[in-house]
Tab-separated table of C-alpha atoms in Angstrom:
chain	number	residue	atom	x	y	z
D	550	MET	CA	124.957	-43.077	-118.367
D	551	ALA	CA	126.714	-44.576	-115.331
D	552	ARG	CA	126.766	-42.582	-112.090
D	553	LYS	CA	129.043	-42.550	-109.335
D	554	ASN	CA	128.938	-45.538	-106.674
D	555	GLU	CA	126.384	-47.541	-108.420
D	556	VAL	CA	125.511	-51.108	-107.306
D	557	GLN	CA	123.404	-52.979	-109.837
D	558	THR	CA	120.142	-53.130	-107.648
D	559	GLN	CA	116.667	-53.349	-108.744
D	560	GLN	CA	114.341	-50.626	-107.505
D	561	LYS	CA	111.456	-51.270	-105.085
D	562	GLN	CA	108.803	-52.917	-107.313
D	563	GLU	CA	105.270	-52.037	-106.832
D	564	VAL	CA	102.683	-54.769	-106.899
D	565	GLN	CA	100.544	-54.488	-110.021
D	566	GLU	CA	96.700	-54.853	-109.088
D	567	THR	CA	95.695	-58.177	-110.962
D	568	GLN	CA	92.466	-58.926	-109.078
D	569	LYS	CA	89.247	-56.885	-109.955
D	570	ALA	CA	88.746	-55.783	-106.402
D	571	GLU	CA	90.729	-52.918	-105.100
D	572	ARG	CA	92.360	-52.344	-101.822
D	573	MET	CA	90.693	-50.417	-99.099
D	574	HIS	CA	93.889	-48.246	-97.983
D	575	ASP	CA	95.074	-45.975	-100.748
D	576	ARG	CA	98.615	-47.100	-99.958
D	577	ARG	CA	101.402	-47.964	-102.151
D	578	VAL	CA	102.021	-51.993	-102.084
D	579	TYR	CA	105.549	-53.414	-102.774
D	580	MET	CA	106.675	-56.741	-103.715
D	581	PRO	CA	109.123	-57.967	-100.923
D	582	ARG	CA	112.401	-59.356	-102.218
D	583	ALA	CA	112.975	-62.875	-101.309
D	584	ASP	CA	115.325	-65.792	-101.251
D	585	ILE	CA	113.840	-69.017	-101.193
D	586	TYR	CA	116.110	-72.290	-100.409
D	587	GLU	CA	115.049	-75.812	-99.764
D	588	THR	CA	116.456	-78.502	-97.758
D	589	ASP	CA	115.502	-82.143	-97.320
D	590	ASP	CA	112.905	-81.411	-94.680
D	591	ALA	CA	111.727	-77.807	-95.191
D	592	ILE	CA	111.388	-74.915	-97.605
D	593	HIS	CA	113.031	-71.661	-96.167
D	594	LEU	CA	111.858	-68.271	-97.328
D	595	ILE	CA	113.583	-65.007	-96.589
D	596	ALA	CA	111.725	-61.842	-97.379
D	597	ASN	CA	113.198	-58.180	-97.164
D	598	MET	CA	110.411	-56.063	-95.444
D	599	ALA	CA	112.015	-52.887	-94.056
D	600	GLY	CA	109.790	-51.259	-91.694
D	601	VAL	CA	107.650	-54.140	-90.676
D	602	ASP	CA	107.760	-55.783	-87.252
D	603	GLN	CA	106.499	-59.089	-85.899
D	604	ASP	CA	103.105	-57.467	-85.082
D	605	SER	CA	102.486	-55.995	-88.460
D	606	VAL	CA	103.112	-59.222	-90.451
D	607	ASP	CA	100.484	-61.613	-91.746
D	608	ILE	CA	101.390	-64.863	-93.182
D	609	THR	CA	98.401	-67.140	-94.580
D	610	LEU	CA	98.645	-70.668	-96.112
D	611	GLU	CA	95.562	-71.489	-98.241
D	612	LYS	CA	96.044	-74.766	-99.812
D	613	ASN	CA	99.389	-74.577	-101.464
D	614	VAL	CA	99.260	-70.526	-101.780
D	615	LEU	CA	101.489	-68.942	-99.298
D	616	THR	CA	100.733	-65.123	-98.773
D	617	LEU	CA	103.043	-62.610	-96.838
D	618	ARG	CA	101.634	-59.286	-95.996
D	619	GLY	CA	103.299	-56.670	-94.117
D	620	GLN	CA	102.432	-53.309	-92.864
D	621	ALA	CA	105.275	-50.893	-93.009
D	622	SER	CA	105.418	-48.140	-90.275
D	623	ALA	CA	105.539	-44.742	-91.512
D	624	GLN	CA	108.989	-43.182	-91.813
D	625	THR	CA	108.130	-39.584	-91.713
D	626	PRO	CA	110.274	-37.857	-89.126
D	627	GLU	CA	108.184	-35.233	-86.781
D	628	GLY	CA	108.304	-31.773	-87.816
D	629	MET	CA	110.234	-32.409	-91.027
D	630	GLU	CA	109.760	-31.942	-94.608
D	631	LEU	CA	110.937	-34.361	-97.496
D	632	ALA	CA	113.574	-32.119	-99.394
D	633	TYR	CA	114.681	-35.154	-101.673
D	634	SER	CA	113.043	-38.463	-102.272
D	635	GLU	CA	114.342	-41.479	-104.071
D	636	TYR	CA	111.889	-44.349	-102.458
D	637	ALA	CA	108.419	-44.229	-101.260
D	638	VAL	CA	107.267	-46.179	-98.183
D	639	GLY	CA	104.390	-48.626	-98.634
D	640	ASP	CA	103.176	-52.095	-97.526
D	641	TYR	CA	104.157	-55.543	-98.800
D	642	GLU	CA	102.339	-58.137	-100.352
D	643	ARG	CA	103.491	-61.397	-102.294
D	644	SER	CA	102.025	-64.602	-102.783
D	645	PHE	CA	103.958	-68.263	-103.750
D	646	VAL	CA	102.755	-71.240	-104.742
D	647	LEU	CA	104.481	-73.800	-102.961
D	648	SER	CA	105.459	-77.162	-104.765
D	649	ASP	CA	105.297	-79.380	-101.545
D	650	GLU	CA	102.815	-80.222	-98.952
D	651	ILE	CA	103.526	-78.189	-95.632
D	652	GLU	CA	103.166	-79.417	-92.017
D	653	ARG	CA	101.227	-76.445	-90.957
D	654	GLU	CA	101.714	-76.943	-87.433
D	655	GLY	CA	105.470	-76.869	-87.710
D	656	ILE	CA	105.584	-73.404	-89.562
D	657	ASP	CA	107.983	-71.084	-87.946
D	658	ALA	CA	108.334	-67.276	-88.635
D	659	LYS	CA	110.854	-64.834	-87.178
D	660	MET	CA	111.041	-61.163	-87.850
D	661	GLN	CA	114.159	-59.238	-87.263
D	662	ASP	CA	115.799	-56.152	-88.914
D	663	GLY	CA	113.123	-55.782	-91.334
D	664	VAL	CA	113.610	-59.516	-92.636
D	665	LEU	CA	110.950	-62.316	-92.388
D	666	ASP	CA	112.662	-65.694	-91.920
D	667	LEU	CA	110.115	-68.321	-92.477
D	668	THR	CA	110.515	-71.928	-92.166
D	669	LEU	CA	107.917	-74.341	-93.817
D	670	PRO	CA	108.434	-77.966	-93.024
D	671	LYS	CA	107.494	-80.368	-95.632
D	672	SER	CA	104.947	-82.726	-94.479
D	673	LYS	CA	105.740	-86.350	-93.726
D	674	SER	CA	103.674	-87.491	-96.907
D	675	ALA	CA	105.335	-85.257	-99.085
D	676	ARG	CA	108.706	-86.250	-97.896
D	677	SER	CA	108.006	-90.119	-98.280
D	678	ARG	CA	106.356	-89.542	-101.759
D	679	ARG	CA	109.868	-89.075	-103.248
D	680	ILE	CA	110.780	-92.334	-104.836
D	681	PRO	CA	114.299	-92.792	-105.321
D	682	VAL	CA	115.452	-93.932	-108.764
D	683	LYS	CA	118.062	-96.399	-108.749
D	684	ALA	CA	120.529	-96.729	-111.678
D	685	ALA	CA	120.385	-99.928	-113.344
M	1400	MET	CA	121.414	-37.749	-116.135
M	1401	PHE	CA	124.393	-36.091	-114.949
M	1402	TYR	CA	123.385	-34.702	-111.564
M	1403	ARG	CA	123.582	-37.197	-108.559
M	1404	ASN	CA	122.085	-34.537	-106.202
M	1405	PRO	CA	119.911	-31.904	-107.436
M	1406	TYR	CA	120.420	-29.623	-104.572
M	1407	GLY	CA	121.056	-25.990	-104.903
M	1408	MET	CA	120.212	-26.048	-108.605
M	1409	GLY	CA	116.728	-24.686	-108.048
M	1410	SER	CA	113.336	-25.892	-108.191
M	1411	VAL	CA	113.502	-26.496	-112.008
M	1412	PHE	CA	116.124	-29.137	-111.664
M	1413	ARG	CA	114.426	-30.647	-108.649
M	1414	GLU	CA	111.292	-30.826	-110.762
M	1415	PHE	CA	113.108	-32.235	-113.733
M	1416	GLU	CA	114.793	-34.924	-111.322
M	1417	ARG	CA	111.145	-35.776	-110.269
M	1418	LEU	CA	110.132	-35.995	-113.740
M	1419	ARG	CA	113.036	-38.204	-114.635
M	1420	ARG	CA	112.006	-40.477	-111.777
M	1421	SER	CA	108.747	-40.975	-112.616
M	1422	MET	CA	109.552	-41.740	-116.240
M	1423	ASP	CA	111.993	-44.413	-114.734
M	1424	ASP	CA	109.089	-45.850	-112.946
M	1425	LEU	CA	107.071	-45.922	-116.052
M	1426	LEU	CA	109.814	-47.738	-117.648
M	1427	GLU	CA	110.355	-50.183	-114.903
M	1428	GLY	CA	109.868	-53.886	-115.980
M	1429	PHE	CA	111.547	-53.172	-119.468
M	1430	PRO	CA	115.192	-54.496	-119.931
M	1431	GLY	CA	117.820	-51.717	-119.805
M	1432	ARG	CA	116.178	-49.513	-116.946
M	1433	THR	CA	118.510	-47.346	-115.091
M	1434	PRO	CA	119.322	-48.831	-111.991
M	1435	THR	CA	119.579	-46.569	-108.851
M	1436	ALA	CA	122.181	-46.094	-106.320
M	1437	TYR	CA	121.702	-48.517	-103.336
M	1438	PRO	CA	120.634	-47.798	-100.857
M	1439	ALA	CA	117.914	-45.443	-102.034
M	1440	VAL	CA	117.651	-42.409	-99.691
M	1441	ASN	CA	115.188	-39.915	-98.801
M	1442	VAL	CA	116.280	-36.518	-97.413
M	1443	TRP	CA	114.371	-34.521	-94.717
M	1444	THR	CA	115.012	-31.178	-93.470
M	1445	SER	CA	113.983	-28.588	-90.622
M	1446	GLN	CA	115.139	-25.573	-89.391
M	1447	GLU	CA	117.379	-27.480	-86.920
M	1448	LYS	CA	118.448	-30.552	-88.576
M	1449	VAL	CA	118.886	-32.689	-91.654
M	1450	MET	CA	117.752	-36.473	-91.760
M	1451	VAL	CA	118.704	-39.143	-94.131
M	1452	THR	CA	116.413	-42.384	-94.271
M	1453	ALA	CA	117.233	-45.659	-96.076
M	1454	GLU	CA	115.876	-48.997	-96.168
M	1455	LEU	CA	118.554	-51.500	-95.255
M	1456	PRO	CA	116.497	-54.694	-94.126
M	1457	GLY	CA	118.909	-57.466	-92.904
M	1458	VAL	CA	122.042	-54.958	-92.254
M	1459	LYS	CA	123.434	-55.270	-88.760
M	1460	PRO	CA	124.298	-52.076	-87.127
M	1461	ASP	CA	127.949	-53.106	-86.752
M	1462	ALA	CA	128.151	-53.819	-90.384
M	1463	LEU	CA	127.574	-50.276	-91.157
M	1464	ASP	CA	130.046	-47.289	-91.541
M	1465	ILE	CA	128.682	-43.931	-91.617
M	1466	SER	CA	130.734	-40.920	-92.218
M	1467	VAL	CA	130.072	-37.067	-92.536
M	1468	ASN	CA	132.258	-34.565	-93.991
M	1469	GLY	CA	131.039	-31.083	-94.364
M	1470	ASN	CA	127.954	-31.683	-96.216
M	1471	ILE	CA	128.853	-34.940	-97.574
M	1472	LEU	CA	127.448	-38.098	-96.050
M	1473	THR	CA	128.849	-41.622	-96.791
M	1474	ILE	CA	127.084	-44.834	-95.903
M	1475	HIS	CA	128.995	-48.051	-96.430
M	1476	GLY	CA	128.038	-51.241	-95.495
M	1477	LYS	CA	127.381	-54.933	-96.150
M	1478	PRO	CA	124.339	-57.184	-95.834
M	1479	GLU	CA	124.620	-60.124	-93.447
M	1480	ALA	CA	126.015	-62.825	-95.522
M	1481	ASP	CA	123.999	-66.048	-96.105
M	1482	GLU	CA	125.589	-69.347	-96.664
M	1483	THR	CA	126.498	-69.814	-100.169
M	1484	ASP	CA	126.289	-73.590	-100.297
M	1485	ARG	CA	122.570	-73.530	-100.321
M	1486	SER	CA	120.771	-74.277	-103.467
M	1487	TYR	CA	118.736	-71.364	-103.992
M	1488	HIS	CA	115.084	-71.177	-105.976
M	1489	ARG	CA	115.143	-67.474	-105.921
M	1490	ARG	CA	117.571	-64.931	-104.978
M	1491	GLU	CA	116.496	-61.413	-104.976
M	1492	ARG	CA	117.864	-59.987	-102.056
M	1493	PRO	CA	120.711	-57.606	-102.370
M	1494	VAL	CA	123.996	-59.082	-101.057
M	1495	ALA	CA	126.663	-56.979	-102.456
M	1496	GLU	CA	128.644	-54.295	-100.456
M	1497	PHE	CA	127.395	-50.886	-100.782
M	1498	HIS	CA	129.036	-47.513	-100.702
M	1499	ARG	CA	126.818	-44.281	-101.187
M	1500	THR	CA	127.689	-40.852	-101.141
M	1501	VAL	CA	124.751	-38.307	-100.379
M	1502	GLU	CA	125.184	-34.603	-100.850
M	1503	LEU	CA	123.291	-32.780	-97.884
M	1504	PRO	CA	121.448	-29.441	-98.703
M	1505	CYS	CA	123.618	-27.779	-96.157
M	1506	ARG	CA	126.574	-28.485	-93.814
M	1507	VAL	CA	125.979	-30.306	-90.589
M	1508	ASP	CA	127.655	-30.456	-87.251
M	1509	ASP	CA	129.461	-33.781	-87.747
M	1510	GLU	CA	130.216	-34.181	-83.873
M	1511	LYS	CA	126.553	-34.649	-83.235
M	1512	VAL	CA	125.598	-37.045	-85.677
M	1513	GLU	CA	122.957	-39.693	-84.555
M	1514	ALA	CA	122.149	-42.882	-86.421
M	1515	ARG	CA	119.662	-45.510	-85.572
M	1516	LEU	CA	118.757	-48.728	-87.270
M	1517	GLU	CA	115.355	-50.032	-86.524
M	1518	LYS	CA	113.375	-52.594	-88.576
M	1519	GLY	CA	115.711	-52.443	-91.282
M	1520	ILE	CA	115.166	-48.578	-91.454
M	1521	LEU	CA	118.297	-46.544	-91.064
M	1522	ALA	CA	117.820	-42.891	-89.699
M	1523	ILE	CA	120.706	-40.697	-89.671
M	1524	ALA	CA	120.039	-37.357	-87.796
M	1525	MET	CA	122.363	-34.660	-88.351
M	1526	PRO	CA	122.099	-31.196	-86.711
M	1527	ARG	CA	122.691	-28.151	-88.976
M	1528	SER	CA	125.911	-26.430	-88.481
M	1529	GLU	CA	125.376	-22.942	-86.630
M	1530	ALA	CA	126.934	-21.250	-89.389
M	1531	ASP	CA	124.333	-22.696	-91.820
M	1532	LYS	CA	121.173	-22.524	-89.947
M	1533	PRO	CA	118.565	-20.337	-91.394
M	1534	ARG	CA	118.603	-16.934	-89.886
M	1535	ARG	CA	115.498	-14.988	-89.743
M	1536	ILE	CA	115.801	-11.374	-90.836
M	1537	THR	CA	113.599	-8.614	-89.101
M	1538	VAL	CA	112.221	-6.182	-91.612
M	1539	LYS	CA	112.590	-2.777	-89.967
M	1540	SER	CA	109.925	-0.010	-90.751
M	1541	GLU	CA	110.986	3.650	-90.724
Protein backbone atom coordinates (compact mmCIF):
# COMPACT_ATOMS: atom_id res chain seq x y z
CA MET A 1 0.00 0.00 0.00
CA ALA A 2 2.27 2.71 -1.23
CA ARG A 3 1.45 6.22 -0.25
CA LYS A 4 2.43 9.36 -2.08
CA ASN A 5 5.85 10.94 -1.72
CA GLU A 6 7.38 8.15 0.22
CA VAL A 7 11.05 7.70 0.75
CA GLN A 8 12.07 4.32 2.02
CA THR A 9 13.37 5.47 5.36
CA GLN A 10 13.20 3.69 8.62
CA GLN A 11 11.27 5.14 11.49
CA LYS A 12 12.83 6.26 14.71
CA GLN A 13 13.79 3.15 16.59
CA GLU A 14 13.21 2.93 20.28
CA VAL A 15 15.87 1.36 22.48
CA GLN A 16 14.87 -1.94 23.99
CA GLU A 17 15.56 -2.25 27.68
CA THR A 18 18.14 -4.99 28.02
CA GLN A 19 19.47 -4.45 31.50
CA LYS A 20 17.51 -5.20 34.60
CA ALA A 21 17.91 -1.69 35.91
CA GLU A 22 15.33 0.79 34.72
CA ARG A 23 15.83 4.37 33.79
CA MET A 24 15.04 7.09 36.27
CA HIS A 25 13.29 9.30 33.77
CA ASP A 26 10.16 7.95 32.27
CA ARG A 27 11.08 9.15 28.81
CA ARG A 28 11.36 7.47 25.51
CA VAL A 29 14.87 6.61 24.43
CA TYR A 30 15.79 6.27 20.81
CA MET A 31 18.70 4.78 19.01
CA PRO A 32 20.50 7.47 17.05
CA ARG A 33 21.14 6.49 13.45
CA ALA A 34 24.86 6.43 12.85
CA ASP A 35 27.45 6.28 10.12
CA ILE A 36 30.83 4.82 10.98
CA TYR A 37 33.86 4.92 8.77
CA GLU A 38 37.49 4.26 9.35
CA THR A 39 40.63 5.86 8.09
CA ASP A 40 44.22 4.71 8.66
CA ASP A 41 44.57 6.61 11.90
CA ALA A 42 41.07 7.17 13.20
CA ILE A 43 37.53 5.93 13.50
CA HIS A 44 34.85 8.44 12.63
CA LEU A 45 31.34 8.20 13.97
CA ILE A 46 28.50 10.46 12.88
CA ALA A 47 25.20 10.19 14.72
CA ASN A 48 21.87 11.89 14.13
CA MET A 49 20.56 13.33 17.37
CA ALA A 50 17.93 15.91 16.57
CA GLY A 51 17.21 18.31 19.42
CA VAL A 52 20.51 17.69 21.19
CA ASP A 53 23.14 20.40 21.55
CA GLN A 54 26.75 20.18 22.71
CA ASP A 55 25.86 20.73 26.36
CA SER A 56 23.37 17.90 26.51
CA VAL A 57 25.46 15.22 24.85
CA ASP A 58 27.50 12.80 26.91
CA ILE A 59 30.14 10.51 25.48
CA THR A 60 31.85 7.87 27.56
CA LEU A 61 34.51 5.37 26.67
CA GLU A 62 34.92 2.49 29.06
CA LYS A 63 37.49 -0.03 27.97
CA ASN A 64 36.43 -0.50 24.39
CA VAL A 65 32.77 0.34 24.80
CA LEU A 66 31.78 3.73 23.52
CA THR A 67 28.46 5.06 24.74
CA LEU A 68 26.64 8.06 23.36
CA ARG A 69 23.87 9.70 25.31
CA GLY A 70 21.94 12.76 24.34
CA GLN A 71 19.18 14.63 26.06
CA ALA A 72 16.83 16.11 23.54
CA SER A 73 15.09 19.37 24.26
CA ALA A 74 11.31 19.44 24.30
CA GLN A 75 9.65 20.43 21.08
CA THR A 76 6.28 21.53 22.39
CA PRO A 77 5.55 25.05 21.18
CA GLU A 78 4.07 27.22 23.91
CA GLY A 79 0.32 27.41 24.04
CA MET A 80 -0.21 24.95 21.22
CA GLU A 81 -1.89 21.61 21.05
CA LEU A 82 -0.73 18.58 19.16
CA ALA A 83 -3.22 17.96 16.40
CA TYR A 84 -1.46 15.19 14.53
CA SER A 85 1.66 13.27 15.39
CA GLU A 86 4.00 11.03 13.46
CA TYR A 87 6.97 11.00 15.79
CA ALA A 88 7.67 11.21 19.49
CA VAL A 89 10.46 13.12 21.16
CA GLY A 90 12.89 11.36 23.44
CA ASP A 91 16.48 11.03 24.47
CA TYR A 92 19.12 9.11 22.60
CA GLU A 93 21.39 6.32 23.68
CA ARG A 94 23.62 3.89 21.89
CA SER A 95 26.76 1.91 22.58
CA PHE A 96 29.39 0.55 20.26
CA VAL A 97 32.20 -1.89 20.86
CA LEU A 98 35.30 -0.45 19.27
CA SER A 99 37.57 -2.78 17.42
CA ASP A 100 40.75 -0.81 18.04
CA GLU A 101 42.42 0.86 20.94
CA ILE A 102 41.71 4.54 21.07
CA GLU A 103 43.94 7.44 22.01
CA ARG A 104 41.66 8.90 24.65
CA GLU A 105 43.33 12.30 24.73
CA GLY A 106 42.80 12.83 21.06
CA ILE A 107 39.05 12.24 20.95
CA ASP A 108 37.29 15.08 19.26
CA ALA A 109 33.55 15.63 19.36
CA LYS A 110 31.49 18.23 17.58
CA MET A 111 27.78 18.76 17.74
CA GLN A 112 26.14 20.74 14.97
CA ASP A 113 22.63 20.88 13.54
CA GLY A 114 21.62 17.90 15.65
CA VAL A 115 24.47 15.78 14.33
CA LEU A 116 27.28 14.43 16.49
CA ASP A 117 30.60 14.16 14.70
CA LEU A 118 33.08 12.07 16.64
CA THR A 119 36.70 11.41 15.75
CA LEU A 120 38.40 8.63 17.67
CA PRO A 121 42.10 8.47 16.88
CA LYS A 122 43.58 5.00 17.01
CA SER A 123 46.37 4.54 19.52
CA LYS A 124 49.89 4.15 18.23
CA SER A 125 50.11 0.59 19.47
CA ALA A 126 46.95 -0.28 17.58
CA ARG A 127 48.34 1.33 14.49
CA SER A 128 51.69 -0.43 14.68
CA ARG A 129 50.17 -3.79 15.55
CA ARG A 130 48.99 -4.26 12.02
CA ILE A 131 51.37 -6.59 10.27
CA PRO A 132 51.65 -6.18 6.58
CA VAL A 133 51.45 -9.46 4.73
CA LYS A 134 53.71 -9.64 1.77
CA ALA A 135 52.98 -11.72 -1.22
CA ALA A 136 55.60 -14.35 -1.81
CA MET B 1 -4.09 2.92 4.70
CA PHE B 2 -5.55 5.19 2.10
CA TYR B 3 -5.58 8.41 4.06
CA ARG B 4 -2.37 10.32 4.26
CA ASN B 5 -3.87 13.00 6.48
CA PRO B 6 -6.78 12.20 8.65
CA TYR B 7 -7.88 15.80 9.07
CA GLY B 8 -11.46 16.79 8.77
CA MET B 9 -12.62 13.23 8.90
CA GLY B 10 -13.66 13.32 12.49
CA SER B 11 -12.15 11.86 15.56
CA VAL B 12 -13.04 8.30 14.58
CA PHE B 13 -10.57 8.41 11.73
CA ARG B 14 -7.98 10.10 13.85
CA GLU B 15 -8.38 7.38 16.42
CA PHE B 16 -8.12 4.80 13.68
CA GLU B 17 -4.93 6.40 12.43
CA ARG B 18 -3.53 6.36 15.94
CA LEU B 19 -4.41 2.70 16.25
CA ARG B 20 -2.74 1.93 12.95
CA ARG B 21 0.41 3.70 14.09
CA SER B 22 0.58 1.79 17.32
CA MET B 23 0.16 -1.39 15.30
CA ASP B 24 3.07 -0.25 13.13
CA ASP B 25 5.11 0.31 16.27
CA LEU B 26 4.33 -3.22 17.37
CA LEU B 27 5.37 -4.65 14.06
CA GLU B 28 8.54 -2.64 13.92
CA GLY B 29 11.51 -4.90 13.59
CA PHE B 30 9.68 -7.35 11.38
CA PRO B 31 10.55 -7.48 7.72
CA GLY B 32 8.17 -5.75 5.39
CA ARG B 33 7.01 -3.15 7.83
CA THR B 34 5.36 -0.04 6.47
CA PRO B 35 7.77 2.79 5.89
CA THR B 36 6.45 6.22 6.78
CA ALA B 37 7.01 9.31 4.73
CA TYR B 38 10.20 11.18 5.48
CA PRO B 39 10.50 13.39 7.39
CA ALA B 40 7.92 12.47 10.00
CA VAL B 41 5.99 15.54 11.09
CA ASN B 42 4.06 16.72 14.10
CA VAL B 43 1.31 19.26 13.57
CA TRP B 44 0.45 21.73 16.33
CA THR B 45 -2.46 24.12 16.42
CA SER B 46 -3.70 27.06 18.44
CA GLN B 47 -6.40 29.66 17.83
CA GLU B 48 -3.88 31.87 16.08
CA LYS B 49 -1.56 29.60 14.18
CA VAL B 50 -0.53 26.21 12.94
CA MET B 51 2.93 24.80 13.47
CA VAL B 52 4.65 21.89 11.81
CA THR B 53 7.78 20.37 13.33
CA ALA B 54 10.09 17.78 11.83
CA GLU B 55 13.41 16.27 12.80
CA LEU B 56 15.99 16.93 10.12
CA PRO B 57 19.43 16.50 11.65
CA GLY B 58 22.28 17.49 9.37
CA VAL B 59 20.17 19.46 6.96
CA LYS B 60 21.36 23.00 6.27
CA PRO B 61 18.83 25.83 5.98
CA ASP B 62 19.88 26.57 2.38
CA ALA B 63 19.20 22.96 1.42
CA LEU B 64 15.55 23.33 2.40
CA ASP B 65 12.77 24.51 0.19
CA ILE B 66 9.45 25.16 1.91
CA SER B 67 6.29 26.33 0.25
CA VAL B 68 2.69 26.82 1.31
CA ASN B 69 -0.31 26.88 -0.92
CA GLY B 70 -3.70 27.23 0.73
CA ASN B 71 -3.64 24.45 3.28
CA ILE B 72 -0.91 22.39 1.65
CA LEU B 73 2.62 22.60 2.99
CA THR B 74 5.50 21.21 0.98
CA ILE B 75 8.93 20.51 2.43
CA HIS B 76 11.65 19.64 0.01
CA GLY B 77 15.30 19.18 0.85
CA LYS B 78 18.45 17.18 0.86
CA PRO B 79 20.75 16.19 3.72
CA GLU B 80 24.31 17.38 3.42
CA ALA B 81 26.14 15.01 1.12
CA ASP B 82 28.96 12.93 2.50
CA GLU B 83 32.01 11.96 0.60
CA THR B 84 31.18 8.73 -1.06
CA ASP B 85 34.67 7.30 -1.43
CA ARG B 86 34.86 6.40 2.24
CA SER B 87 34.56 2.81 3.24
CA TYR B 88 31.71 2.72 5.69
CA HIS B 89 31.28 0.16 8.44
CA ARG B 90 27.77 1.39 8.98
CA ARG B 91 25.61 3.68 7.00
CA GLU B 92 22.24 4.35 8.58
CA ARG B 93 21.70 8.08 8.26
CA PRO B 94 19.27 9.06 5.55
CA VAL B 95 20.97 10.59 2.53
CA ALA B 96 18.18 10.73 -0.01
CA GLU B 97 16.50 13.87 -1.21
CA PHE B 98 13.06 14.16 0.32
CA HIS B 99 9.80 15.68 -0.71
CA ARG B 100 7.00 15.81 1.79
CA THR B 101 3.52 17.20 1.45
CA VAL B 102 1.44 17.88 4.53
CA GLU B 103 -2.22 18.80 4.55
CA LEU B 104 -2.79 21.43 7.21
CA PRO B 105 -5.95 21.42 9.32
CA CYS B 106 -6.88 24.89 8.05
CA ARG B 107 -5.89 27.53 5.55
CA VAL B 108 -2.92 29.69 6.47
CA ASP B 109 -1.63 33.11 5.56
CA ASP B 110 1.20 32.16 3.22
CA GLU B 111 2.73 35.65 3.41
CA LYS B 112 3.63 35.27 7.06
CA VAL B 113 5.15 31.82 7.22
CA GLU B 114 8.20 31.55 9.43
CA ALA B 115 10.57 28.61 9.41
CA ARG B 116 13.36 27.93 11.88
CA LEU B 117 15.94 25.20 11.87
CA GLU B 118 17.56 24.67 15.22
CA LYS B 119 19.53 21.68 16.51
CA GLY B 120 18.26 19.69 13.56
CA ILE B 121 14.62 20.46 14.30
CA LEU B 122 12.61 22.29 11.72
CA ALA B 123 9.70 24.37 13.00
CA ILE B 124 7.39 26.07 10.54
CA ALA B 125 4.96 28.56 12.05
CA MET B 126 2.02 29.64 9.93
CA PRO B 127 -0.67 32.06 11.09
CA ARG B 128 -4.19 30.93 10.31
CA SER B 129 -5.78 32.94 7.53
CA GLU B 130 -8.27 35.52 8.80
CA ALA B 131 -11.16 33.81 7.10
CA ASP B 132 -10.37 30.49 8.73
CA LYS B 133 -9.81 31.64 12.28
CA PRO B 134 -12.22 30.10 14.70
CA ARG B 135 -14.94 32.58 15.60
CA ARG B 136 -16.47 32.86 18.99
CA ILE B 137 -20.22 32.90 18.85
CA THR B 138 -22.06 34.72 21.55
CA VAL B 139 -25.24 33.15 22.66
CA LYS B 140 -27.93 35.70 23.31
CA SER B 141 -30.59 35.15 25.84
CA GLU B 142 -34.04 36.52 25.31
